[in-house]
């Protein structure tokens, strides 16, 4: 049986996704809920999203710009700022310099709760999702101890909890009954991803948009089936 809803809600949250739209797909309902009750939400995106198209002739520089704008518009729905770390999509490496960048971000933003990809999801194909999780794990440890990355000249910061999405094991649910619509609206800001990830070929086709809405609702209903409420599901790590 999973725990339901962090109580009290965290005062500050940093959600770190490998690509633009990963945060929206996996935890935006939760972020919207916490934001409504006063949490300070910040979002970081590790890569530039430059592989996110099926069009072989796409202008990739333009795509990167477009995806940043889309990500910012989505985050604005909950008044969140976005940090772009700008690593090349598909080439995110789990190495010291990258861990240093995320350590810096954690020490600067001082989140109580950090949300990211579970790096231990079995048979996870996408390297950026796996590597993002590993990088954040290492950065959480480095950020909390004063002798790691002294060259940053930033005071160490210990976050309190991690929530992992796309998790191998679920032990935590956040109910998002009132936040499905804002989650869908945030996802719909990612217009460049309509065809490849949302199965929307015509953005003016109301039926396609409606089908997408229902799909997101079904995912939430399924995640919260044990409590009969729509939810987002996570692996919770406490006392980090
Ligand atoms: Zn992704």
CSV table of C-alpha atoms and ligand atoms in Angstrom, one decimal:
chain,number,residue,atom,x,y,z
A,1,UNK,CA,0.0,0.0,0.0
A,2,UNK,CA,1.4,3.3,-1.0
A,3,UNK,CA,1.5,6.5,1.2
A,4,UNK,CA,-0.8,9.2,-0.1
A,5,UNK,CA,0.0,12.9,-0.3
A,6,UNK,CA,3.0,14.5,1.4
A,7,UNK,CA,1.8,16.3,4.5
A,8,UNK,CA,2.7,19.0,5.1
A,9,UNK,CA,3.3,19.9,1.5
A,10,UNK,CA,6.9,21.0,0.7
A,11,UNK,CA,7.8,24.7,0.8
A,12,UNK,CA,10.2,24.4,-2.1
A,13,UNK,CA,10.5,21.9,-4.9
A,14,UNK,CA,13.0,21.3,-7.7
A,15,UNK,CA,11.8,19.0,-10.5
A,16,UNK,CA,14.5,17.9,-12.9
A,17,UNK,CA,13.6,16.3,-16.2
A,18,UNK,CA,15.8,14.9,-18.9
A,19,UNK,CA,13.8,16.7,-21.7
A,20,UNK,CA,11.3,19.4,-22.1
A,21,UNK,CA,7.8,17.8,-21.3
A,22,UNK,CA,9.1,15.0,-19.0
A,23,UNK,CA,8.2,17.0,-15.9
A,24,UNK,CA,4.7,17.7,-17.4
A,25,UNK,CA,4.0,14.1,-18.2
A,26,UNK,CA,5.2,12.7,-14.9
A,27,UNK,CA,4.5,15.1,-12.1
A,28,UNK,CA,2.9,18.3,-13.3
A,29,UNK,CA,-0.4,17.6,-11.5
A,30,UNK,CA,1.5,17.3,-8.2
A,31,UNK,CA,3.5,20.5,-8.9
A,32,UNK,CA,0.3,22.4,-9.8
A,33,UNK,CA,-1.4,21.2,-6.5
A,34,UNK,CA,1.6,22.2,-4.3
A,35,UNK,CA,1.9,25.5,-6.1
A,36,UNK,CA,-1.7,26.3,-5.4
A,37,UNK,CA,-1.0,25.8,-1.7
A,38,UNK,CA,2.1,28.0,-1.7
A,39,UNK,CA,5.0,25.8,-2.6
A,40,UNK,CA,7.8,27.5,-4.5
A,41,UNK,CA,8.3,25.3,-7.6
A,42,UNK,CA,11.3,25.3,-9.8
A,43,UNK,CA,11.9,23.2,-12.9
A,44,UNK,CA,15.2,22.2,-14.5
A,45,UNK,CA,15.7,20.5,-17.9
A,46,UNK,CA,18.9,18.7,-18.5
A,47,UNK,CA,19.0,18.5,-22.3
A,48,UNK,CA,18.1,20.8,-25.2
A,49,UNK,CA,15.4,18.5,-26.7
A,50,UNK,CA,17.2,18.6,-30.1
A,51,UNK,CA,16.3,15.0,-31.0
A,52,UNK,CA,12.6,15.6,-30.4
A,53,UNK,CA,11.2,15.4,-33.9
A,54,UNK,CA,10.3,12.8,-36.6
A,55,UNK,CA,11.0,15.3,-39.4
A,56,UNK,CA,14.4,14.4,-41.0
A,57,UNK,CA,14.7,17.9,-42.4
A,58,UNK,CA,13.9,19.8,-39.2
A,59,UNK,CA,16.0,22.9,-38.4
A,60,UNK,CA,17.4,21.7,-35.0
A,61,UNK,CA,18.6,25.0,-33.8
A,62,UNK,CA,15.1,26.4,-34.3
A,63,UNK,CA,13.6,23.3,-32.6
A,64,UNK,CA,15.8,23.9,-29.5
A,65,UNK,CA,14.5,27.5,-29.3
A,66,UNK,CA,10.9,26.4,-29.8
A,67,UNK,CA,11.1,23.7,-27.1
A,68,UNK,CA,12.5,26.2,-24.6
A,69,UNK,CA,9.7,28.6,-25.3
A,70,UNK,CA,7.2,25.8,-24.9
A,71,UNK,CA,8.7,24.6,-21.6
A,72,UNK,CA,8.7,28.2,-20.3
A,73,UNK,CA,5.0,28.6,-21.2
A,74,UNK,CA,4.1,25.3,-19.5
A,75,UNK,CA,6.0,26.3,-16.3
A,76,UNK,CA,4.4,29.7,-16.3
A,77,UNK,CA,1.0,28.0,-15.7
A,78,UNK,CA,2.2,27.4,-12.1
A,79,UNK,CA,4.4,30.4,-11.8
A,80,UNK,CA,7.6,28.3,-12.0
A,81,UNK,CA,10.9,29.4,-13.4
A,82,UNK,CA,12.9,27.0,-15.6
A,83,UNK,CA,16.7,26.3,-15.6
A,84,UNK,CA,18.0,24.9,-18.9
A,85,UNK,CA,21.3,22.9,-18.5
A,86,UNK,CA,21.5,22.6,-22.3
A,87,UNK,CA,23.3,19.3,-22.7
A,88,UNK,CA,22.8,17.7,-26.1
A,89,UNK,CA,19.6,15.6,-26.3
A,90,UNK,CA,20.5,11.9,-26.3
A,91,UNK,CA,24.1,12.5,-25.2
A,92,UNK,CA,23.7,13.3,-21.5
A,93,UNK,CA,26.6,11.7,-19.6
A,94,UNK,CA,26.8,10.7,-16.0
A,95,UNK,CA,30.1,12.3,-15.2
A,96,UNK,CA,31.7,14.6,-12.6
A,97,UNK,CA,31.2,17.9,-14.5
A,98,UNK,CA,27.5,17.2,-15.0
A,99,UNK,CA,27.1,16.2,-11.4
A,100,UNK,CA,28.8,19.5,-10.5
A,101,UNK,CA,26.3,21.5,-12.5
A,102,UNK,CA,23.3,19.9,-10.7
A,103,UNK,CA,25.0,20.2,-7.4
A,104,UNK,CA,25.4,24.0,-8.1
A,105,UNK,CA,21.7,24.2,-9.0
A,106,UNK,CA,20.6,22.4,-5.8
A,107,UNK,CA,22.8,24.6,-3.6
A,108,UNK,CA,21.4,27.7,-5.4
A,109,UNK,CA,17.8,26.7,-5.3
A,110,UNK,CA,17.8,25.0,-1.9
A,111,UNK,CA,14.8,22.7,-2.5
A,112,UNK,CA,13.2,20.7,0.3
A,113,UNK,CA,12.0,18.1,-2.2
A,114,UNK,CA,13.7,17.0,-5.4
A,115,UNK,CA,11.7,15.2,-8.1
A,116,UNK,CA,13.4,13.3,-11.0
A,117,UNK,CA,13.6,10.1,-13.1
A,118,UNK,CA,14.2,6.8,-11.3
A,119,UNK,CA,17.6,5.6,-12.7
A,120,UNK,CA,16.9,2.1,-11.6
A,121,UNK,CA,13.8,1.5,-13.8
A,122,UNK,CA,14.4,-1.9,-15.3
A,123,UNK,CA,14.9,-2.1,-19.1
A,124,UNK,CA,14.6,1.7,-19.4
A,125,UNK,CA,15.8,2.3,-22.9
A,126,UNK,CA,16.3,6.1,-23.1
A,127,UNK,CA,19.9,6.9,-21.8
A,128,UNK,CA,19.0,10.5,-20.9
A,129,UNK,CA,16.3,9.4,-18.5
A,130,UNK,CA,18.6,6.8,-16.8
A,131,UNK,CA,21.6,9.2,-16.7
A,132,UNK,CA,19.5,12.1,-15.5
A,133,UNK,CA,18.4,10.0,-12.5
A,134,UNK,CA,22.0,8.9,-11.7
A,135,UNK,CA,23.4,12.5,-12.1
A,136,UNK,CA,20.7,13.8,-9.7
A,137,UNK,CA,21.4,11.1,-7.1
A,138,UNK,CA,25.1,11.9,-7.1
A,139,UNK,CA,24.3,15.6,-6.9
A,140,UNK,CA,22.0,15.2,-4.0
A,141,UNK,CA,24.8,13.6,-2.0
A,142,UNK,CA,27.4,16.1,-3.2
A,143,UNK,CA,25.1,19.1,-2.5
A,144,UNK,CA,24.5,18.1,1.1
A,145,UNK,CA,28.2,17.6,2.2
A,146,UNK,CA,30.5,20.6,2.5
A,147,UNK,CA,33.6,18.9,1.1
A,148,UNK,CA,32.2,18.1,-2.3
A,149,UNK,CA,32.7,20.6,-5.1
A,150,UNK,CA,34.3,23.3,-2.8
A,151,UNK,CA,35.2,25.1,-6.0
A,152,UNK,CA,31.6,26.1,-6.4
A,153,UNK,CA,31.9,28.4,-3.3
A,154,UNK,CA,28.3,27.7,-2.4
A,155,UNK,CA,27.0,26.6,1.0
A,156,UNK,CA,26.0,23.0,1.1
A,157,UNK,CA,22.3,22.2,1.2
A,158,UNK,CA,20.6,19.1,2.3
A,159,UNK,CA,17.2,18.4,0.7
A,160,UNK,CA,14.8,16.4,2.8
A,161,UNK,CA,13.1,14.0,0.3
A,162,UNK,CA,13.2,12.7,-3.3
A,163,UNK,CA,10.3,11.6,-5.3
A,164,UNK,CA,11.1,9.5,-8.4
A,165,UNK,CA,8.9,9.1,-11.4
A,166,UNK,CA,8.9,6.4,-14.0
A,167,UNK,CA,9.7,4.4,-11.0
A,168,UNK,CA,10.6,0.7,-10.7
A,169,UNK,CA,8.7,0.5,-7.4
A,170,UNK,CA,5.7,2.6,-6.3
A,171,UNK,CA,5.2,3.5,-2.7
A,172,UNK,CA,3.8,7.0,-2.9
A,173,UNK,CA,0.8,8.6,-4.6
A,174,UNK,CA,-0.2,12.3,-5.0
A,175,UNK,CA,-3.9,12.8,-5.7
A,176,UNK,CA,-4.4,15.2,-8.7
A,177,UNK,CA,-8.2,15.1,-9.1
A,178,UNK,CA,-8.4,18.9,-9.5
A,179,UNK,CA,-5.2,19.2,-11.5
A,180,UNK,CA,-5.7,17.0,-14.6
A,181,UNK,CA,-6.8,20.0,-16.7
A,182,UNK,CA,-3.8,22.1,-15.9
A,183,UNK,CA,-1.6,19.1,-16.5
A,184,UNK,CA,-3.1,18.6,-20.0
A,185,UNK,CA,-2.9,22.4,-20.6
A,186,UNK,CA,0.8,22.3,-19.7
A,187,UNK,CA,1.4,19.3,-22.0
A,188,UNK,CA,-0.5,21.1,-24.8
A,189,UNK,CA,2.1,24.0,-24.6
A,190,UNK,CA,4.6,21.5,-26.2
A,191,UNK,CA,3.2,22.0,-29.7
A,192,UNK,CA,6.3,20.7,-31.3
A,193,UNK,CA,5.7,17.3,-29.7
A,194,UNK,CA,2.1,16.8,-30.7
A,195,UNK,CA,2.8,14.3,-33.4
A,196,UNK,CA,5.6,12.3,-31.9
A,197,UNK,CA,4.5,11.9,-28.3
A,198,UNK,CA,0.8,13.0,-28.1
A,199,UNK,CA,-0.7,11.5,-31.2
A,200,UNK,CA,-2.1,14.8,-32.3
A,201,UNK,CA,-1.7,15.5,-36.0
A,202,UNK,CA,-4.0,18.4,-36.3
A,203,UNK,CA,-4.0,20.9,-33.4
A,204,UNK,CA,-7.3,22.4,-34.5
A,205,UNK,CA,-9.0,19.0,-34.3
A,206,UNK,CA,-11.0,19.1,-31.1
A,207,UNK,CA,-11.6,15.4,-31.1
A,208,UNK,CA,-7.9,14.7,-31.1
A,209,UNK,CA,-7.3,17.1,-28.3
A,210,UNK,CA,-10.2,15.5,-26.4
A,211,UNK,CA,-8.8,12.0,-27.0
A,212,UNK,CA,-5.4,13.2,-25.6
A,213,UNK,CA,-7.2,14.7,-22.5
A,214,UNK,CA,-8.9,11.3,-21.9
A,215,UNK,CA,-5.6,9.5,-22.3
A,216,UNK,CA,-4.0,11.6,-19.6
A,217,UNK,CA,-7.0,11.1,-17.4
A,218,UNK,CA,-6.9,7.3,-17.8
A,219,UNK,CA,-3.2,7.3,-16.9
A,220,UNK,CA,-4.0,9.2,-13.7
A,221,UNK,CA,-7.0,6.9,-12.9
A,222,UNK,CA,-4.8,3.9,-13.3
A,223,UNK,CA,-2.0,5.3,-11.2
A,224,UNK,CA,-4.5,6.0,-8.4
A,225,UNK,CA,-6.7,2.9,-8.8
A,226,UNK,CA,-5.8,1.6,-5.3
A,227,UNK,CA,-7.3,4.7,-3.8
A,228,UNK,CA,-10.0,5.2,-6.5
A,229,UNK,CA,-8.8,8.8,-7.2
A,230,UNK,CA,-6.7,10.1,-10.1
A,231,UNK,CA,-3.1,10.3,-9.0
A,232,UNK,CA,0.6,10.6,-10.0
A,233,UNK,CA,2.7,7.8,-8.6
A,234,UNK,CA,6.3,7.8,-7.3
A,235,UNK,CA,9.0,6.1,-5.4
A,236,UNK,CA,9.7,8.2,-2.2
A,237,UNK,CA,13.1,8.4,-0.6
A,238,UNK,CA,13.1,10.1,2.8
A,239,UNK,CA,15.7,11.6,5.1
A,240,UNK,CA,18.3,11.9,2.3
B,1,LIG,ZN1,12.4,12.4,-21.9
